[in-house]
Amino acid sequence: MTGQDLNVVGAAALALVRDRGQPRSGALQDEMDVIADGAVAIRDGLIVAAGPTGEVLAEWGDPAITRLDATGRTVLPGLVECHSHPIFGGERHQEYAERLGGASLAEVAARGGGIWSSVVASRAASDHDLSTRLDTAYRRIVAGGVTTLEVKSGYGLTVEEELRELRLLEDSRQVTPLELVITFLGAHVVPRDIGAGDGGPAAGEDYTNLIADKMLPAVTGQGIAQFHDVTVEEGLFTPAQAQRLIRLGRDMGLPPRVHADAWKPSQGWATATGERAVSAEHLTYTPDGEIRDVGSTQTVAVLLPVAELIYMTDRRANARLFIDNDVPVAIATDYCSSIHATSLLQTTGLAAPWFRLTPAEVVVGATLNAAYSLGLQDRCGSLDTGKRGNLIVLDCPHPNEMFLAPGAPLLTEVVIGGRQIRG
């Protein structure tokens, strides 16, 4: 989609979230760089000016350019969703009903539920069915304020099925204005039809070998995946297995991401940072001592409050300790087969009280830090000149206001590359 020209003017609050050359952590994460009576000028899809309305229009106020009047409203950088699994088949709502009724995760899994049920359903689904679901998800995700979206495979878990999911994700670029970032997640869980089918240590090693020997070469040969995500969880992939896959993927040109510590402490954070992963995601059960031992790092901690809510975890990721230890924190939805949270805007409203973060810390987490976690900091995540003209407009006079109105329909405009997508 080509970029367009647009002037957004008169914003009561323009949150620039200026990019200072690295992801934000510590005290810097608590700053949105808000300007009163702000404006953004976009030409050919790129931001050419952002600042006080009078100054922007003095240079860029061509009356022939389409003008979006944001008087009384808030303008934010377009939200960046950096953790989603949108390609899957089947339904898992009954599992959640069972969990709410008192069933344990183990009981649900024993009845054939869990991620494996989505793998079976995804393998059986046609290309058309998977693509149709993607199209629906994308429209809902845009309606939640997202302009850039990371999308993972991971419900195929065979060479052929993972390649199919990646191909369908690549094809889906044609049906959405979203900028997609495609991640290969072969090491999601250990499939039940590998080895002896018992999901034990031998099966985990067999599947690790399959990923290393066949899946990764096929994926890199296909040339679609932009990142390689690896799980570090007790009972799935050990730190040693994950290190092997991370290093192999990096040698093949795929930067690593890591699923870590979602269910129990598994040395996932230490493994991710030790391997210089771009991000580590979930981190619900990362021990406080491990966070302190790792200390400052450029690996982005991607936290998922809706996942913790839906999974009813007895602990929340220690977002405050991450930030205080100079770790950049991002916020994402974890849209997947068991969590149908498509609105990152609503997720930010939950993240603030859930993790006891300030509005600014959450906004930075859903914009600039998320962009850094995708390697797209030069294209999105802030309203700096030279970046894509991606922004959203909210019907409130200041970004703080949106955190007082959970679920309220505040989003009035979504702009991607200068094009008004919604509104």
PDB file of C-alpha atoms in Angstrom, residues 2-136:
ATOM      1  CA  THR A   2       1.446   3.358  -1.018  1.00  0.00           C
ATOM      2  CA  GLY A   3       1.679   6.207   1.441  1.00  0.00           C
ATOM      3  CA  GLN A   4      -0.517   9.278   1.379  1.00  0.00           C
ATOM      4  CA  ASP A   5      -0.364  12.926   2.427  1.00  0.00           C
ATOM      5  CA  LEU A   6      -2.166  14.043   5.581  1.00  0.00           C
ATOM      6  CA  ASN A   7      -2.066  16.817   8.163  1.00  0.00           C
ATOM      7  CA  VAL A   8      -3.316  15.945  11.654  1.00  0.00           C
ATOM      8  CA  VAL A   9      -3.848  19.196  13.540  1.00  0.00           C
ATOM      9  CA  GLY A  10      -5.047  20.701  16.806  1.00  0.00           C
ATOM     10  CA  ALA A  11      -4.521  17.689  19.059  1.00  0.00           C
ATOM     11  CA  ALA A  12      -5.160  18.517  22.710  1.00  0.00           C
ATOM     12  CA  ALA A  13      -2.315  16.095  23.478  1.00  0.00           C
ATOM     13  CA  LEU A  14       0.235  14.834  20.971  1.00  0.00           C
ATOM     14  CA  ALA A  15       2.342  12.023  22.487  1.00  0.00           C
ATOM     15  CA  LEU A  16       5.522  11.897  20.426  1.00  0.00           C
ATOM     16  CA  VAL A  17       7.275   9.108  22.385  1.00  0.00           C
ATOM     17  CA  ARG A  18      10.537  10.380  20.933  1.00  0.00           C
ATOM     18  CA  ASP A  19      13.076   7.789  19.837  1.00  0.00           C
ATOM     19  CA  ARG A  20      16.410   8.439  21.533  1.00  0.00           C
ATOM     20  CA  GLY A  21      18.228   5.637  19.750  1.00  0.00           C
ATOM     21  CA  GLN A  22      17.482   2.702  22.042  1.00  0.00           C
ATOM     22  CA  PRO A  23      14.507   1.065  23.749  1.00  0.00           C
ATOM     23  CA  ARG A  24      13.416   2.852  26.891  1.00  0.00           C
ATOM     24  CA  SER A  25      13.868   1.488  30.405  1.00  0.00           C
ATOM     25  CA  GLY A  26      14.182   2.835  33.902  1.00  0.00           C
ATOM     26  CA  ALA A  27      13.000   6.422  34.338  1.00  0.00           C
ATOM     27  CA  LEU A  28      12.990   6.998  30.573  1.00  0.00           C
ATOM     28  CA  GLN A  29      10.112   4.558  30.107  1.00  0.00           C
ATOM     29  CA  ASP A  30       7.925   6.943  32.118  1.00  0.00           C
ATOM     30  CA  GLU A  31       7.863   9.721  29.522  1.00  0.00           C
ATOM     31  CA  MET A  32       5.504  10.179  26.569  1.00  0.00           C
ATOM     32  CA  ASP A  33       6.809  13.595  25.385  1.00  0.00           C
ATOM     33  CA  VAL A  34       3.345  15.165  25.278  1.00  0.00           C
ATOM     34  CA  ILE A  35       2.786  18.421  23.365  1.00  0.00           C
ATOM     35  CA  ALA A  36      -0.382  20.504  23.748  1.00  0.00           C
ATOM     36  CA  ASP A  37      -2.088  21.700  20.548  1.00  0.00           C
ATOM     37  CA  GLY A  38       0.041  19.343  18.474  1.00  0.00           C
ATOM     38  CA  ALA A  39       0.144  18.443  14.807  1.00  0.00           C
ATOM     39  CA  VAL A  40       1.698  15.834  12.535  1.00  0.00           C
ATOM     40  CA  ALA A  41       2.437  16.338   8.847  1.00  0.00           C
ATOM     41  CA  ILE A  42       2.692  13.221   6.679  1.00  0.00           C
ATOM     42  CA  ARG A  43       3.903  13.209   3.091  1.00  0.00           C
ATOM     43  CA  ASP A  44       4.019  10.141   0.869  1.00  0.00           C
ATOM     44  CA  GLY A  45       3.326   8.024   3.953  1.00  0.00           C
ATOM     45  CA  LEU A  46       6.213   9.367   6.069  1.00  0.00           C
ATOM     46  CA  ILE A  47       6.243  11.865   8.938  1.00  0.00           C
ATOM     47  CA  VAL A  48       7.897  15.111   7.868  1.00  0.00           C
ATOM     48  CA  ALA A  49       7.035  17.191  10.944  1.00  0.00           C
ATOM     49  CA  ALA A  50       5.511  16.771  14.408  1.00  0.00           C
ATOM     50  CA  GLY A  51       5.155  19.483  17.015  1.00  0.00           C
ATOM     51  CA  PRO A  52       3.002  22.513  17.902  1.00  0.00           C
ATOM     52  CA  THR A  53       0.256  23.028  15.328  1.00  0.00           C
ATOM     53  CA  GLY A  54       1.317  26.576  14.460  1.00  0.00           C
ATOM     54  CA  GLU A  55       4.890  25.552  13.746  1.00  0.00           C
ATOM     55  CA  VAL A  56       3.931  22.507  11.682  1.00  0.00           C
ATOM     56  CA  LEU A  57       1.372  24.368   9.580  1.00  0.00           C
ATOM     57  CA  ALA A  58       3.739  27.287   8.980  1.00  0.00           C
ATOM     58  CA  GLU A  59       5.816  24.989   6.801  1.00  0.00           C
ATOM     59  CA  TRP A  60       3.435  22.195   5.862  1.00  0.00           C
ATOM     60  CA  GLY A  61       0.009  23.874   5.872  1.00  0.00           C
ATOM     61  CA  ASP A  62      -0.823  23.421   2.178  1.00  0.00           C
ATOM     62  CA  PRO A  63      -4.637  23.805   2.032  1.00  0.00           C
ATOM     63  CA  ALA A  64      -4.771  21.163  -0.696  1.00  0.00           C
ATOM     64  CA  ILE A  65      -3.603  18.489   1.761  1.00  0.00           C
ATOM     65  CA  THR A  66      -6.270  16.467   3.552  1.00  0.00           C
ATOM     66  CA  ARG A  67      -6.637  17.690   7.117  1.00  0.00           C
ATOM     67  CA  LEU A  68      -7.689  15.577  10.108  1.00  0.00           C
ATOM     68  CA  ASP A  69      -8.916  17.827  12.916  1.00  0.00           C
ATOM     69  CA  ALA A  70      -7.931  16.314  16.281  1.00  0.00           C
ATOM     70  CA  THR A  71      -9.225  19.196  18.401  1.00  0.00           C
ATOM     71  CA  GLY A  72      -9.892  18.071  21.969  1.00  0.00           C
ATOM     72  CA  ARG A  73      -8.445  14.648  21.286  1.00  0.00           C
ATOM     73  CA  THR A  74      -5.246  12.658  21.885  1.00  0.00           C
ATOM     74  CA  VAL A  75      -2.863  11.522  19.153  1.00  0.00           C
ATOM     75  CA  LEU A  76      -0.538   8.588  19.837  1.00  0.00           C
ATOM     76  CA  PRO A  77       1.923   6.685  17.672  1.00  0.00           C
ATOM     77  CA  GLY A  78       0.216   3.733  16.038  1.00  0.00           C
ATOM     78  CA  LEU A  79       0.291   0.806  18.466  1.00  0.00           C
ATOM     79  CA  VAL A  80       2.779  -1.992  17.785  1.00  0.00           C
ATOM     80  CA  GLU A  81       1.594  -5.513  18.616  1.00  0.00           C
ATOM     81  CA  CYS A  82       4.704  -7.625  19.167  1.00  0.00           C
ATOM     82  CA  HIS A  83       3.276 -11.002  20.249  1.00  0.00           C
ATOM     83  CA  SER A  84       0.443 -12.739  18.405  1.00  0.00           C
ATOM     84  CA  HIS A  85      -0.396 -16.212  17.067  1.00  0.00           C
ATOM     85  CA  PRO A  86      -3.225 -15.419  14.622  1.00  0.00           C
ATOM     86  CA  ILE A  87      -3.060 -18.454  12.326  1.00  0.00           C
ATOM     87  CA  PHE A  88      -4.869 -21.430  13.839  1.00  0.00           C
ATOM     88  CA  GLY A  89      -7.885 -23.656  13.430  1.00  0.00           C
ATOM     89  CA  GLY A  90     -10.515 -24.880  15.859  1.00  0.00           C
ATOM     90  CA  GLU A  91     -12.017 -23.411  19.008  1.00  0.00           C
ATOM     91  CA  ARG A  92     -10.991 -23.632  22.665  1.00  0.00           C
ATOM     92  CA  HIS A  93     -13.683 -21.668  24.447  1.00  0.00           C
ATOM     93  CA  GLN A  94     -14.975 -24.835  26.146  1.00  0.00           C
ATOM     94  CA  GLU A  95     -11.568 -25.292  27.792  1.00  0.00           C
ATOM     95  CA  TYR A  96     -11.814 -21.864  29.362  1.00  0.00           C
ATOM     96  CA  ALA A  97     -15.298 -22.619  30.618  1.00  0.00           C
ATOM     97  CA  GLU A  98     -13.933 -25.801  32.186  1.00  0.00           C
ATOM     98  CA  ARG A  99     -11.043 -23.899  33.776  1.00  0.00           C
ATOM     99  CA  LEU A 100     -13.436 -21.349  35.221  1.00  0.00           C
ATOM    100  CA  GLY A 101     -15.436 -24.265  36.578  1.00  0.00           C
ATOM    101  CA  GLY A 102     -12.395 -25.548  38.476  1.00  0.00           C
ATOM    102  CA  ALA A 103     -10.627 -27.878  36.044  1.00  0.00           C
ATOM    103  CA  SER A 104      -6.821 -27.775  36.053  1.00  0.00           C
ATOM    104  CA  LEU A 105      -4.663 -27.306  32.986  1.00  0.00           C
ATOM    105  CA  ALA A 106      -3.539 -30.930  33.333  1.00  0.00           C
ATOM    106  CA  GLU A 107      -7.147 -32.141  33.372  1.00  0.00           C
ATOM    107  CA  VAL A 108      -7.985 -30.108  30.284  1.00  0.00           C
ATOM    108  CA  ALA A 109      -4.895 -31.423  28.491  1.00  0.00           C
ATOM    109  CA  ALA A 110      -5.714 -34.998  29.459  1.00  0.00           C
ATOM    110  CA  ARG A 111      -9.067 -34.616  27.704  1.00  0.00           C
ATOM    111  CA  GLY A 112      -7.282 -33.581  24.509  1.00  0.00           C
ATOM    112  CA  GLY A 113      -7.276 -29.831  25.056  1.00  0.00           C
ATOM    113  CA  GLY A 114      -4.516 -27.275  25.176  1.00  0.00           C
ATOM    114  CA  ILE A 115      -2.237 -26.183  22.362  1.00  0.00           C
ATOM    115  CA  TRP A 116      -2.194 -29.691  20.935  1.00  0.00           C
ATOM    116  CA  SER A 117      -5.912 -29.462  20.138  1.00  0.00           C
ATOM    117  CA  SER A 118      -5.181 -26.335  18.097  1.00  0.00           C
ATOM    118  CA  VAL A 119      -2.353 -28.124  16.297  1.00  0.00           C
ATOM    119  CA  VAL A 120      -4.682 -30.938  15.279  1.00  0.00           C
ATOM    120  CA  ALA A 121      -7.375 -28.494  14.146  1.00  0.00           C
ATOM    121  CA  SER A 122      -4.900 -26.291  12.276  1.00  0.00           C
ATOM    122  CA  ARG A 123      -3.445 -29.208  10.380  1.00  0.00           C
ATOM    123  CA  ALA A 124      -6.941 -30.225   9.311  1.00  0.00           C
ATOM    124  CA  ALA A 125      -8.022 -26.718   8.275  1.00  0.00           C
ATOM    125  CA  SER A 126      -7.901 -25.680   4.645  1.00  0.00           C
ATOM    126  CA  ASP A 127      -5.813 -22.767   3.396  1.00  0.00           C
ATOM    127  CA  HIS A 128      -9.065 -20.896   2.790  1.00  0.00           C
ATOM    128  CA  ASP A 129     -10.300 -21.420   6.347  1.00  0.00           C
ATOM    129  CA  LEU A 130      -7.017 -20.315   7.907  1.00  0.00           C
ATOM    130  CA  SER A 131      -6.792 -17.272   5.630  1.00  0.00           C
ATOM    131  CA  THR A 132     -10.382 -16.261   6.337  1.00  0.00           C
ATOM    132  CA  ARG A 133      -9.710 -16.356  10.062  1.00  0.00           C
ATOM    133  CA  LEU A 134      -6.573 -14.260   9.540  1.00  0.00           C
ATOM    134  CA  ASP A 135      -8.557 -11.645   7.638  1.00  0.00           C
ATOM    135  CA  THR A 136     -11.105 -11.391  10.454  1.00  0.00           C
TER     136      THR A 136
END
